Amino acid sequence: MAEPGHSLHPSARGRGRTEPRTLRLLRLLLWVGTAFQVTQGAGPELHACKESEYHYEYTACDSTGSRWRVAVPHTPGLCTSLPDPVKGTECSFSCKAGEFLDMKDQSCKPCAEGRYSLGTGIRFDEWDELPHGFASLSTNMEIEDSTLESTENCTSSKWVPLGDYIASNTDECTATLMYAVNLKQSGTVNFEYYYPDSSIIFEFFVQNDQCQPNADDSRWMKTTEKGWEFHSVELNRGNNVLYWRTTAFSVWSKVSKPVLTQLMYKWAQPKICSEDLEGAVKLPASGFKTHCPPCNPGFFKTNSSTCEPCPYGSYSNGSDCSHCPAGTEPAVGFEYKWWNTLPTNMETTVLSGINFEYKGMTGWEVAGDHIYSAVGASDNDFMILTLVVPGFRPPQSVMADTENKEVARITFVFETVCSVNCELYFMVGVNSRTNSPVETWKGSKGKQSYTYIIEENATMSFTWAFQRTTFHETGRKYTSDVAKIYSINVTNVMDGVASYCRPCALEASDMGSSCTSCPAGYYIDRDSGTCHSCPPNTILKAHQPYGAQACIPCGPGTKSNKIHSLCYNDCTFSVSTSTRTFEYNFLALENTVSLAGGPSFTSKGLKYFHHFTLSLCGNQGKKMSVCTDNVTDLRIPEGESGFSKPITAYVCQAVIIPPEVTGYKAGVSSQPVSLADRLIGVTTDMTLDGITSPAELFHPESLGIPDVIFFYRSNDVTQSCSSGRSTTIRVRCSPLQPAPGSLSLPSSCSDGTCDGCNFHFLWASVAACPLCSTADYHAIVSSCVAGIQKTTYVWREPKLCSGGISLPEQRVTICKTIDFWLKVGISAGTCTAILLTVLTCYFWKKNQKLEYKYSKLVMNATLKDCDLPAADSCAIMEGEDVEDDLIFTSKKSLFGKIKSFTSKRTPDGFDSVPLKTSSGGPDMDL
């Protein structure tokens, strides 16, 4: 069985220890194949495969997007007569979430109760073993002559499944976790990670078919400060290889391409200890050489063991510089995470906390993976660390957005360890002006991150000042109290360096294609490198404008501006209920309004107010509310320019100190804060995007008109508001409140908030009532007076609408009174009676003539003379008098006579009269 293994070429030997390992693997595969063939030829006849012995799979998609469904046995060679291949579904076919694809009939079916499906996705949340499709590799970052030795040293340094999660290595080896997936359409990958140790470099990146990275964002993962964090990356259609890579660096261990550095030890200045006392530690001997730590991202290490920035158009992770792939551009900035020496654009000093004079001392010391505050001359000294940035270079789309004032952002990770009331200040200065405090942390604070949005393209200085105690005491009692900064990251820095490259739009030129900026509101197509406009009512992620998925839909009741940079409400709103549709127009509420909370008092009894400024809607989404810090301006002599710090937002808050407290002519406005930077949506629901406007905060609505609620978020993240602040404005119809109406705060929270993070307002106004429609009025019809009837339209009471349609004009119609119709009825009755009388007389007269003729005939018939000749005519002869007496043979009533007359009329128009013969024969009709 092993003989086939000898057929391998002898020259395969002698290529190092990795080749024999490959040879043994090939022999194993060949042996298995030979054994299978022999067994198949010598075994009994195979039975037909049952359904439980095979499963269905799809073949790879061809160039036309087609594929086949084939049956694959669970155990090859166990059975035969598999079902024939059939045409498969289209390669783009997929089932929705909650459904699965039944391969037997190739249709989507709902999941059984108690089971779930992600649709086109797959989830890995059980890590008892490495799931199918994953691979874990390990290498040594130290390049030596013996590749085999370096590989074997890192054999056990891999990602290890540990049940609920998978963990990486913590040594100097590089451990890589890989997963390859072929997507039929664009998608995303989401994962949770825990990364508290900044001494380990953690990367996540994606490569396509050409092994080119998809650099939407930095591949270097941020350390987690509050436990597990969530990360999401967009994936392109086609093959994607996902890489999770970790490498641990230590200032005392080996690193890639090591350069030996001589260590020198010296006492920290100022020296506050004595080495001559018993038990004192001696200064270690200098001269020991160790490996240099890596450079910061965007820098590379020179032969002289110094770190230099990579040239523009390239990037690095702190080792070697690499050129950005075609169709990408460097994302310039500064990312400091290794503190071997103080960067050239940073400086440190000490400021006395007593006389506020600078001392010629070092305020912060570098320590490899962090920088920490030095001891200082006294505990109330300020340890100053300053970073200066000459300017910024934001994308063109950001510059075109006048409302989105974010030019760049600075993010830093810090920690304070204090035994007393220490304070860490973060301050910002613009164009060499005095630094303004932005945030202050008091006492011990665990390792956390803070982000500040930069809204002005100018020379900026960022300052960190640490003070151990505010008490004016000389000496050093709290030297163990310390502040540490682990990393500082500034984006869009002019003349900065890059740790990754991001896709860019391409334009043709004589030299080929080059990167260019897309117009505002346009995203970059990954495949073609062209710019495409976002669909209506979507906004573009300005810092990640890649693919159609970068266009985010606006919230309910909002629409996008022309450049797709923000969502706003144009002061109109519509909502449907079970009975009618309400249309609103809030144009009367688009101007800014102000509201002051109740008075508050400091511990010393000084009075102050919280003052709010609100702008609800309209103005093309422009933020109209402005809150200012004018404390500095009030102290500047008249005629000199000051430096105020205005805050522009939809809703902002400032602390107002009245003139009687400050002694100035005007009140003092200080500590402006933005409460609303983005409009999330407008709806009648109480909850939207995780923000809730509790109905119980205000007195209940009693008119049956639903409150319209505006939901906002701010960009500021504070210690107590880790997700930023939120604001809701509940707009309520109040017919008795003329525009603009009145603002009120929750009765239980006089400062507008009960937790310091979520603010709530009630705006009552007649302008908040829905527009008037035909359902808001009814018609009143008057009685008919003098032939005229009036229809008048009036509003329903109480009137719960404003604007909209007007009442129709009064309508006048001609009408007839009851007297008129009574007269008409009497006249008609009289005419009818007269007509009946005339007809009666007419028929009576005519009947008289017929009676006469009849009597005449009867009299002639009774004559006894039988020889009388027959009468030539029954008519009245000439000379006969019609007035002769008549002899009636019978008596009939007038009604009977009329009836006889009418019934004896023959069809030819003659009357029929019964006659008797003289002999008493039968009657004859004439």
CSV table of C-alpha atoms in Angstrom, one decimal, residues 265-273 283 350 360-365 372-377 383 476:
chain,number,residue,atom,x,y,z
A,265,TYR,CA,19.3,54.7,34.1
A,266,LYS,CA,19.0,58.0,35.9
A,267,TRP,CA,17.0,59.3,38.8
A,268,ALA,CA,13.7,61.0,38.0
A,269,GLN,CA,13.9,64.7,38.4
A,270,PRO,CA,13.4,66.3,40.8
A,271,LYS,CA,15.0,63.7,42.9
A,272,ILE,CA,12.9,63.3,46.1
A,273,CYS,CA,14.6,60.3,47.6
A,283,LEU,CA,20.5,53.0,40.5
A,350,VAL,CA,5.2,72.1,35.1
A,360,GLY,CA,11.9,74.3,34.2
A,361,MET,CA,10.8,70.7,34.9
A,362,THR,CA,9.4,67.8,33.1
A,363,GLY,CA,5.7,67.3,33.7
A,364,TRP,CA,5.2,63.9,32.0
A,365,GLU,CA,7.5,60.9,31.4
A,372,TYR,CA,2.5,59.4,32.9
A,373,SER,CA,2.5,62.5,35.0
A,374,ALA,CA,5.8,63.2,36.8
A,375,VAL,CA,6.2,64.1,40.5
A,376,GLY,CA,6.6,67.9,40.3
A,377,ALA,CA,7.8,70.3,43.0
A,383,MET,CA,1.7,68.7,35.2
A,476,ARG,CA,4.9,66.0,48.3
